[in-house]
Amino acid sequence: MSTKVSSICQHCQTKIEDIKVLYSDYIFCCHGCESVFKLLNENSLCEYYEIAENPGIQINKSANKSKFAYLDNEAVQSKLINFTDGKVAQAVLEIPQIHCNSCLWLLERLYKLNSSIIQSEVHFEKKEVFIKFEIDKLSLRGLVELLSEIGYEPYIQVDAQED
């Protein structure tokens, strides 16, 4: 006789009927949530979970990273990057998933997840994040992929087909 176990995902607090993903003593609804938890845990950022009652958002880890290939196009980059001197770049990205203090806390600590990020500042009301990063070490595509991995995929409003 099989017994269904009902639990709560450690990251996004989603109710789980059948436990599918285990990591250490923690239970997750999917590998995306597990990945974010591991990333935060490895970088001593689990304080994120103490800031709000339900800080985590469910991650869609099935997203294909190749969908961000258009960000390698220089014409697209020029529309998203406000400033660059070839070493440092600045961009403001719209992040619709920003909804609480935990989001703000995590997004303003991106430098702990990638040392090529110099500064990140959230504009909560606009759901935007200003990011200053070393573009000679971290591409715009790499930055967007990192944001997506932790559940904050930017909403980008440029024609991906431009040359």
PDB file of N, CA, C and O in Angstrom, residues 17-73:
ATOM      1  N   GLU A  17       2.206  16.943  -2.641  1.00  0.00           N
ATOM      2  CA  GLU A  17       1.498  15.697  -2.332  1.00  0.00           C
ATOM      3  C   GLU A  17       2.447  14.500  -2.342  1.00  0.00           C
ATOM      4  O   GLU A  17       2.385  13.647  -1.483  1.00  0.00           O
ATOM      5  N   ASP A  18       3.287  14.425  -3.351  1.00  0.00           N
ATOM      6  CA  ASP A  18       4.258  13.332  -3.458  1.00  0.00           C
ATOM      7  C   ASP A  18       5.651  13.932  -3.468  1.00  0.00           C
ATOM      8  O   ASP A  18       5.984  14.704  -4.371  1.00  0.00           O
ATOM      9  N   ILE A  19       6.459  13.586  -2.500  1.00  0.00           N
ATOM     10  CA  ILE A  19       7.814  14.119  -2.409  1.00  0.00           C
ATOM     11  C   ILE A  19       8.647  13.560  -3.558  1.00  0.00           C
ATOM     12  O   ILE A  19       8.775  12.348  -3.712  1.00  0.00           O
ATOM     13  N   LYS A  20       9.179  14.455  -4.366  1.00  0.00           N
ATOM     14  CA  LYS A  20       9.965  14.043  -5.516  1.00  0.00           C
ATOM     15  C   LYS A  20      11.409  14.501  -5.423  1.00  0.00           C
ATOM     16  O   LYS A  20      12.291  13.889  -5.982  1.00  0.00           O
ATOM     17  N   VAL A  21      11.650  15.612  -4.741  1.00  0.00           N
ATOM     18  CA  VAL A  21      12.992  16.178  -4.689  1.00  0.00           C
ATOM     19  C   VAL A  21      13.409  16.354  -3.237  1.00  0.00           C
ATOM     20  O   VAL A  21      12.759  17.072  -2.485  1.00  0.00           O
ATOM     21  N   LEU A  22      14.472  15.676  -2.865  1.00  0.00           N
ATOM     22  CA  LEU A  22      15.021  15.786  -1.520  1.00  0.00           C
ATOM     23  C   LEU A  22      16.457  16.283  -1.606  1.00  0.00           C
ATOM     24  O   LEU A  22      17.200  15.911  -2.508  1.00  0.00           O
ATOM     25  N   TYR A  23      16.833  17.119  -0.661  1.00  0.00           N
ATOM     26  CA  TYR A  23      18.215  17.585  -0.558  1.00  0.00           C
ATOM     27  C   TYR A  23      18.502  17.743   0.926  1.00  0.00           C
ATOM     28  O   TYR A  23      17.823  18.512   1.603  1.00  0.00           O
ATOM     29  N   SER A  24      19.473  17.009   1.396  1.00  0.00           N
ATOM     30  CA  SER A  24      19.798  17.006   2.811  1.00  0.00           C
ATOM     31  C   SER A  24      18.523  16.666   3.582  1.00  0.00           C
ATOM     32  O   SER A  24      17.900  15.661   3.312  1.00  0.00           O
ATOM     33  N   ASP A  25      18.101  17.502   4.501  1.00  0.00           N
ATOM     34  CA  ASP A  25      16.869  17.250   5.261  1.00  0.00           C
ATOM     35  C   ASP A  25      15.698  18.065   4.721  1.00  0.00           C
ATOM     36  O   ASP A  25      14.683  18.206   5.384  1.00  0.00           O
ATOM     37  N   TYR A  26      15.831  18.597   3.507  1.00  0.00           N
ATOM     38  CA  TYR A  26      14.830  19.501   2.963  1.00  0.00           C
ATOM     39  C   TYR A  26      14.045  18.857   1.831  1.00  0.00           C
ATOM     40  O   TYR A  26      14.554  18.027   1.097  1.00  0.00           O
ATOM     41  N   ILE A  27      12.818  19.311   1.663  1.00  0.00           N
ATOM     42  CA  ILE A  27      11.914  18.807   0.643  1.00  0.00           C
ATOM     43  C   ILE A  27      11.565  19.964  -0.302  1.00  0.00           C
ATOM     44  O   ILE A  27      11.306  21.082   0.138  1.00  0.00           O
ATOM     45  N   PHE A  28      11.538  19.663  -1.606  1.00  0.00           N
ATOM     46  CA  PHE A  28      11.242  20.675  -2.618  1.00  0.00           C
ATOM     47  C   PHE A  28      10.210  20.159  -3.608  1.00  0.00           C
ATOM     48  O   PHE A  28      10.147  18.963  -3.883  1.00  0.00           O
ATOM     49  N   CYS A  29       9.434  21.076  -4.174  1.00  0.00           N
ATOM     50  CA  CYS A  29       8.408  20.690  -5.138  1.00  0.00           C
ATOM     51  C   CYS A  29       9.002  20.400  -6.508  1.00  0.00           C
ATOM     52  O   CYS A  29       8.393  19.702  -7.314  1.00  0.00           O
ATOM     53  N   CYS A  30      10.190  20.947  -6.775  1.00  0.00           N
ATOM     54  CA  CYS A  30      10.814  20.762  -8.088  1.00  0.00           C
ATOM     55  C   CYS A  30      12.313  21.004  -7.976  1.00  0.00           C
ATOM     56  O   CYS A  30      12.806  21.503  -6.966  1.00  0.00           O
ATOM     57  N   HIS A  31      13.027  20.670  -9.044  1.00  0.00           N
ATOM     58  CA  HIS A  31      14.473  20.868  -9.038  1.00  0.00           C
ATOM     59  C   HIS A  31      14.845  22.354  -9.105  1.00  0.00           C
ATOM     60  O   HIS A  31      15.920  22.743  -8.661  1.00  0.00           O
ATOM     61  N   GLY A  32      13.946  23.185  -9.643  1.00  0.00           N
ATOM     62  CA  GLY A  32      14.204  24.621  -9.681  1.00  0.00           C
ATOM     63  C   GLY A  32      14.299  25.207  -8.283  1.00  0.00           C
ATOM     64  O   GLY A  32      15.238  25.932  -7.953  1.00  0.00           O
ATOM     65  N   CYS A  33      13.325  24.866  -7.448  1.00  0.00           N
ATOM     66  CA  CYS A  33      13.339  25.350  -6.065  1.00  0.00           C
ATOM     67  C   CYS A  33      14.543  24.795  -5.307  1.00  0.00           C
ATOM     68  O   CYS A  33      15.185  25.511  -4.541  1.00  0.00           O
ATOM     69  N   GLU A  34      14.863  23.542  -5.565  1.00  0.00           N
ATOM     70  CA  GLU A  34      16.042  22.940  -4.936  1.00  0.00           C
ATOM     71  C   GLU A  34      17.305  23.694  -5.354  1.00  0.00           C
ATOM     72  O   GLU A  34      18.171  23.995  -4.523  1.00  0.00           O
ATOM     73  N   SER A  35      17.412  24.031  -6.641  1.00  0.00           N
ATOM     74  CA  SER A  35      18.592  24.747  -7.148  1.00  0.00           C
ATOM     75  C   SER A  35      18.764  26.104  -6.495  1.00  0.00           C
ATOM     76  O   SER A  35      19.873  26.500  -6.127  1.00  0.00           O
ATOM     77  N   VAL A  36      17.662  26.838  -6.366  1.00  0.00           N
ATOM     78  CA  VAL A  36      17.734  28.161  -5.727  1.00  0.00           C
ATOM     79  C   VAL A  36      18.143  28.015  -4.271  1.00  0.00           C
ATOM     80  O   VAL A  36      19.009  28.740  -3.779  1.00  0.00           O
ATOM     81  N   PHE A  37      17.548  27.065  -3.571  1.00  0.00           N
ATOM     82  CA  PHE A  37      17.903  26.842  -2.172  1.00  0.00           C
ATOM     83  C   PHE A  37      19.399  26.510  -2.047  1.00  0.00           C
ATOM     84  O   PHE A  37      20.096  27.063  -1.194  1.00  0.00           O
ATOM     85  N   LYS A  38      19.896  25.617  -2.898  1.00  0.00           N
ATOM     86  CA  LYS A  38      21.321  25.255  -2.853  1.00  0.00           C
ATOM     87  C   LYS A  38      22.194  26.475  -3.099  1.00  0.00           C
ATOM     88  O   LYS A  38      23.195  26.679  -2.406  1.00  0.00           O
ATOM     89  N   LEU A  39      21.830  27.284  -4.096  1.00  0.00           N
ATOM     90  CA  LEU A  39      22.600  28.481  -4.422  1.00  0.00           C
ATOM     91  C   LEU A  39      22.635  29.442  -3.233  1.00  0.00           C
ATOM     92  O   LEU A  39      23.698  29.948  -2.860  1.00  0.00           O
ATOM     93  N   LEU A  40      21.496  29.658  -2.616  1.00  0.00           N
ATOM     94  CA  LEU A  40      21.445  30.541  -1.452  1.00  0.00           C
ATOM     95  C   LEU A  40      22.220  29.943  -0.286  1.00  0.00           C
ATOM     96  O   LEU A  40      22.980  30.640   0.392  1.00  0.00           O
ATOM     97  N   ASN A  41      22.057  28.659  -0.063  1.00  0.00           N
ATOM     98  CA  ASN A  41      22.740  27.971   1.035  1.00  0.00           C
ATOM     99  C   ASN A  41      24.258  28.006   0.854  1.00  0.00           C
ATOM    100  O   ASN A  41      24.994  28.305   1.796  1.00  0.00           O
ATOM    101  N   GLU A  42      24.726  27.739  -0.349  1.00  0.00           N
ATOM    102  CA  GLU A  42      26.173  27.726  -0.629  1.00  0.00           C
ATOM    103  C   GLU A  42      26.801  29.107  -0.480  1.00  0.00           C
ATOM    104  O   GLU A  42      28.007  29.224  -0.284  1.00  0.00           O
ATOM    105  N   ASN A  43      25.998  30.154  -0.597  1.00  0.00           N
ATOM    106  CA  ASN A  43      26.501  31.523  -0.494  1.00  0.00           C
ATOM    107  C   ASN A  43      26.085  32.200   0.805  1.00  0.00           C
ATOM    108  O   ASN A  43      26.099  33.421   0.900  1.00  0.00           O
ATOM    109  N   SER A  44      25.697  31.400   1.794  1.00  0.00           N
ATOM    110  CA  SER A  44      25.298  31.889   3.118  1.00  0.00           C
ATOM    111  C   SER A  44      24.216  32.962   3.034  1.00  0.00           C
ATOM    112  O   SER A  44      24.276  33.984   3.714  1.00  0.00           O
ATOM    113  N   LEU A  45      23.214  32.712   2.192  1.00  0.00           N
ATOM    114  CA  LEU A  45      22.130  33.677   2.008  1.00  0.00           C
ATOM    115  C   LEU A  45      20.766  33.116   2.426  1.00  0.00           C
ATOM    116  O   LEU A  45      19.730  33.637   2.021  1.00  0.00           O
ATOM    117  N   CYS A  46      20.746  32.093   3.240  1.00  0.00           N
ATOM    118  CA  CYS A  46      19.466  31.502   3.664  1.00  0.00           C
ATOM    119  C   CYS A  46      18.673  32.415   4.590  1.00  0.00           C
ATOM    120  O   CYS A  46      17.503  32.154   4.875  1.00  0.00           O
ATOM    121  N   GLU A  47      19.274  33.508   5.034  1.00  0.00           N
ATOM    122  CA  GLU A  47      18.543  34.518   5.807  1.00  0.00           C
ATOM    123  C   GLU A  47      17.351  35.027   4.993  1.00  0.00           C
ATOM    124  O   GLU A  47      16.362  35.508   5.531  1.00  0.00           O
ATOM    125  N   TYR A  48      17.450  34.888   3.689  1.00  0.00           N
ATOM    126  CA  TYR A  48      16.380  35.244   2.758  1.00  0.00           C
ATOM    127  C   TYR A  48      15.031  34.680   3.218  1.00  0.00           C
ATOM    128  O   TYR A  48      14.005  35.342   3.126  1.00  0.00           O
ATOM    129  N   TYR A  49      15.034  33.461   3.729  1.00  0.00           N
ATOM    130  CA  TYR A  49      13.798  32.794   4.131  1.00  0.00           C
ATOM    131  C   TYR A  49      13.210  33.329   5.436  1.00  0.00           C
ATOM    132  O   TYR A  49      12.075  33.029   5.760  1.00  0.00           O
ATOM    133  N   GLU A  50      13.970  34.114   6.170  1.00  0.00           N
ATOM    134  CA  GLU A  50      13.512  34.638   7.449  1.00  0.00           C
ATOM    135  C   GLU A  50      12.885  36.028   7.349  1.00  0.00           C
ATOM    136  O   GLU A  50      12.289  36.511   8.295  1.00  0.00           O
ATOM    137  N   ILE A  51      13.010  36.652   6.198  1.00  0.00           N
ATOM    138  CA  ILE A  51      12.566  38.032   6.038  1.00  0.00           C
ATOM    139  C   ILE A  51      11.055  38.148   5.891  1.00  0.00           C
ATOM    140  O   ILE A  51      10.435  39.040   6.439  1.00  0.00           O
ATOM    141  N   ALA A  52      10.454  37.236   5.152  1.00  0.00           N
ATOM    142  CA  ALA A  52       9.002  37.273   4.947  1.00  0.00           C
ATOM    143  C   ALA A  52       8.428  35.885   5.187  1.00  0.00           C
ATOM    144  O   ALA A  52       9.156  34.897   5.180  1.00  0.00           O
ATOM    145  N   GLU A  53       7.120  35.828   5.372  1.00  0.00           N
ATOM    146  CA  GLU A  53       6.472  34.545   5.655  1.00  0.00           C
ATOM    147  C   GLU A  53       6.591  33.569   4.489  1.00  0.00           C
ATOM    148  O   GLU A  53       6.840  32.395   4.672  1.00  0.00           O
ATOM    149  N   ASN A  54       6.424  34.039   3.253  1.00  0.00           N
ATOM    150  CA  ASN A  54       6.528  33.199   2.058  1.00  0.00           C
ATOM    151  C   ASN A  54       7.432  33.872   1.031  1.00  0.00           C
ATOM    152  O   ASN A  54       6.968  34.357   0.009  1.00  0.00           O
ATOM    153  N   PRO A  55       8.746  33.907   1.264  1.00  0.00           N
ATOM    154  CA  PRO A  55       9.625  34.671   0.400  1.00  0.00           C
ATOM    155  C   PRO A  55       9.887  34.048  -0.968  1.00  0.00           C
ATOM    156  O   PRO A  55      10.034  34.752  -1.946  1.00  0.00           O
ATOM    157  N   GLY A  56       9.970  32.723  -1.050  1.00  0.00           N
ATOM    158  CA  GLY A  56      10.347  32.068  -2.300  1.00  0.00           C
ATOM    159  C   GLY A  56       9.227  32.044  -3.317  1.00  0.00           C
ATOM    160  O   GLY A  56       8.059  32.042  -2.984  1.00  0.00           O
ATOM    161  N   ILE A  57       9.613  32.053  -4.593  1.00  0.00           N
ATOM    162  CA  ILE A  57       8.649  31.905  -5.667  1.00  0.00           C
ATOM    163  C   ILE A  57       8.982  30.622  -6.403  1.00  0.00           C
ATOM    164  O   ILE A  57      10.147  30.233  -6.496  1.00  0.00           O
ATOM    165  N   GLN A  58       7.959  29.957  -6.920  1.00  0.00           N
ATOM    166  CA  GLN A  58       8.182  28.688  -7.595  1.00  0.00           C
ATOM    167  C   GLN A  58       8.984  28.933  -8.861  1.00  0.00           C
ATOM    168  O   GLN A  58       8.724  29.866  -9.609  1.00  0.00           O
ATOM    169  N   ILE A  59       9.964  28.086  -9.079  1.00  0.00           N
ATOM    170  CA  ILE A  59      10.898  28.244 -10.183  1.00  0.00           C
ATOM    171  C   ILE A  59      10.496  27.347 -11.341  1.00  0.00           C
ATOM    172  O   ILE A  59      10.204  26.185 -11.151  1.00  0.00           O
ATOM    173  N   ASN A  60      10.546  27.898 -12.556  1.00  0.00           N
ATOM    174  CA  ASN A  60      10.318  27.090 -13.749  1.00  0.00           C
ATOM    175  C   ASN A  60      11.684  26.720 -14.312  1.00  0.00           C
ATOM    176  O   ASN A  60      12.226  27.407 -15.153  1.00  0.00           O
ATOM    177  N   LYS A  61      12.249  25.637 -13.819  1.00  0.00           N
ATOM    178  CA  LYS A  61      13.592  25.230 -14.208  1.00  0.00           C
ATOM    179  C   LYS A  61      13.616  24.599 -15.593  1.00  0.00           C
ATOM    180  O   LYS A  61      14.669  24.381 -16.156  1.00  0.00           O
ATOM    181  N   SER A  62      12.452  24.329 -16.171  1.00  0.00           N
ATOM    182  CA  SER A  62      12.422  23.722 -17.493  1.00  0.00           C
ATOM    183  C   SER A  62      12.729  24.744 -18.587  1.00  0.00           C
ATOM    184  O   SER A  62      12.873  24.382 -19.743  1.00  0.00           O
ATOM    185  N   ALA A  63      12.813  26.015 -18.218  1.00  0.00           N
ATOM    186  CA  ALA A  63      13.095  27.049 -19.201  1.00  0.00           C
ATOM    187  C   ALA A  63      14.439  26.789 -19.874  1.00  0.00           C
ATOM    188  O   ALA A  63      15.415  26.456 -19.222  1.00  0.00           O
ATOM    189  N   ASN A  64      14.472  26.960 -21.170  1.00  0.00           N
ATOM    190  CA  ASN A  64      15.662  26.695 -21.966  1.00  0.00           C
ATOM    191  C   ASN A  64      16.540  27.942 -22.014  1.00  0.00           C
ATOM    192  O   ASN A  64      16.085  29.006 -22.438  1.00  0.00           O
ATOM    193  N   LYS A  65      17.788  27.803 -21.599  1.00  0.00           N
ATOM    194  CA  LYS A  65      18.685  28.960 -21.578  1.00  0.00           C
ATOM    195  C   LYS A  65      18.963  29.509 -22.970  1.00  0.00           C
ATOM    196  O   LYS A  65      19.328  30.662 -23.111  1.00  0.00           O
ATOM    197  N   SER A  66      18.793  28.686 -24.002  1.00  0.00           N
ATOM    198  CA  SER A  66      19.056  29.175 -25.360  1.00  0.00           C
ATOM    199  C   SER A  66      18.073  30.276 -25.753  1.00  0.00           C
ATOM    200  O   SER A  66      18.328  31.018 -26.692  1.00  0.00           O
ATOM    201  N   LYS A  67      16.984  30.403 -25.012  1.00  0.00           N
ATOM    202  CA  LYS A  67      16.035  31.474 -25.320  1.00  0.00           C
ATOM    203  C   LYS A  67      16.641  32.849 -25.085  1.00  0.00           C
ATOM    204  O   LYS A  67      16.113  33.843 -25.550  1.00  0.00           O
ATOM    205  N   PHE A  68      17.766  32.900 -24.360  1.00  0.00           N
ATOM    206  CA  PHE A  68      18.434  34.178 -24.101  1.00  0.00           C
ATOM    207  C   PHE A  68      19.576  34.454 -25.081  1.00  0.00           C
ATOM    208  O   PHE A  68      20.313  35.426 -24.928  1.00  0.00           O
ATOM    209  N   ALA A  69      19.727  33.620 -26.101  1.00  0.00           N
ATOM    210  CA  ALA A  69      20.823  33.781 -27.064  1.00  0.00           C
ATOM    211  C   ALA A  69      20.772  35.147 -27.757  1.00  0.00           C
ATOM    212  O   ALA A  69      21.817  35.717 -28.084  1.00  0.00           O
ATOM    213  N   TYR A  70      19.573  35.695 -27.947  1.00  0.00           N
ATOM    214  CA  TYR A  70      19.444  36.996 -28.598  1.00  0.00           C
ATOM    215  C   TYR A  70      20.165  38.099 -27.821  1.00  0.00           C
ATOM    216  O   TYR A  70      20.503  39.150 -28.377  1.00  0.00           O
ATOM    217  N   LEU A  71      20.445  37.863 -26.539  1.00  0.00           N
ATOM    218  CA  LEU A  71      21.143  38.870 -25.737  1.00  0.00           C
ATOM    219  C   LEU A  71      22.626  38.961 -26.084  1.00  0.00           C
ATOM    220  O   LEU A  71      23.317  39.873 -25.621  1.00  0.00           O
ATOM    221  N   ASP A  72      23.121  38.047 -26.891  1.00  0.00           N
ATOM    222  CA  ASP A  72      24.499  38.124 -27.369  1.00  0.00           C
ATOM    223  C   ASP A  72      24.626  39.102 -28.538  1.00  0.00           C
ATOM    224  O   ASP A  72      25.726  39.475 -28.931  1.00  0.00           O
ATOM    225  N   ASN A  73      23.501  39.528 -29.107  1.00  0.00           N
ATOM    226  CA  ASN A  73      23.462  40.454 -30.227  1.00  0.00           C
ATOM    227  C   ASN A  73      23.798  41.872 -29.726  1.00  0.00           C
ATOM    228  O   ASN A  73      23.145  42.384 -28.811  1.00  0.00           O
TER     229      ASN A  73
END
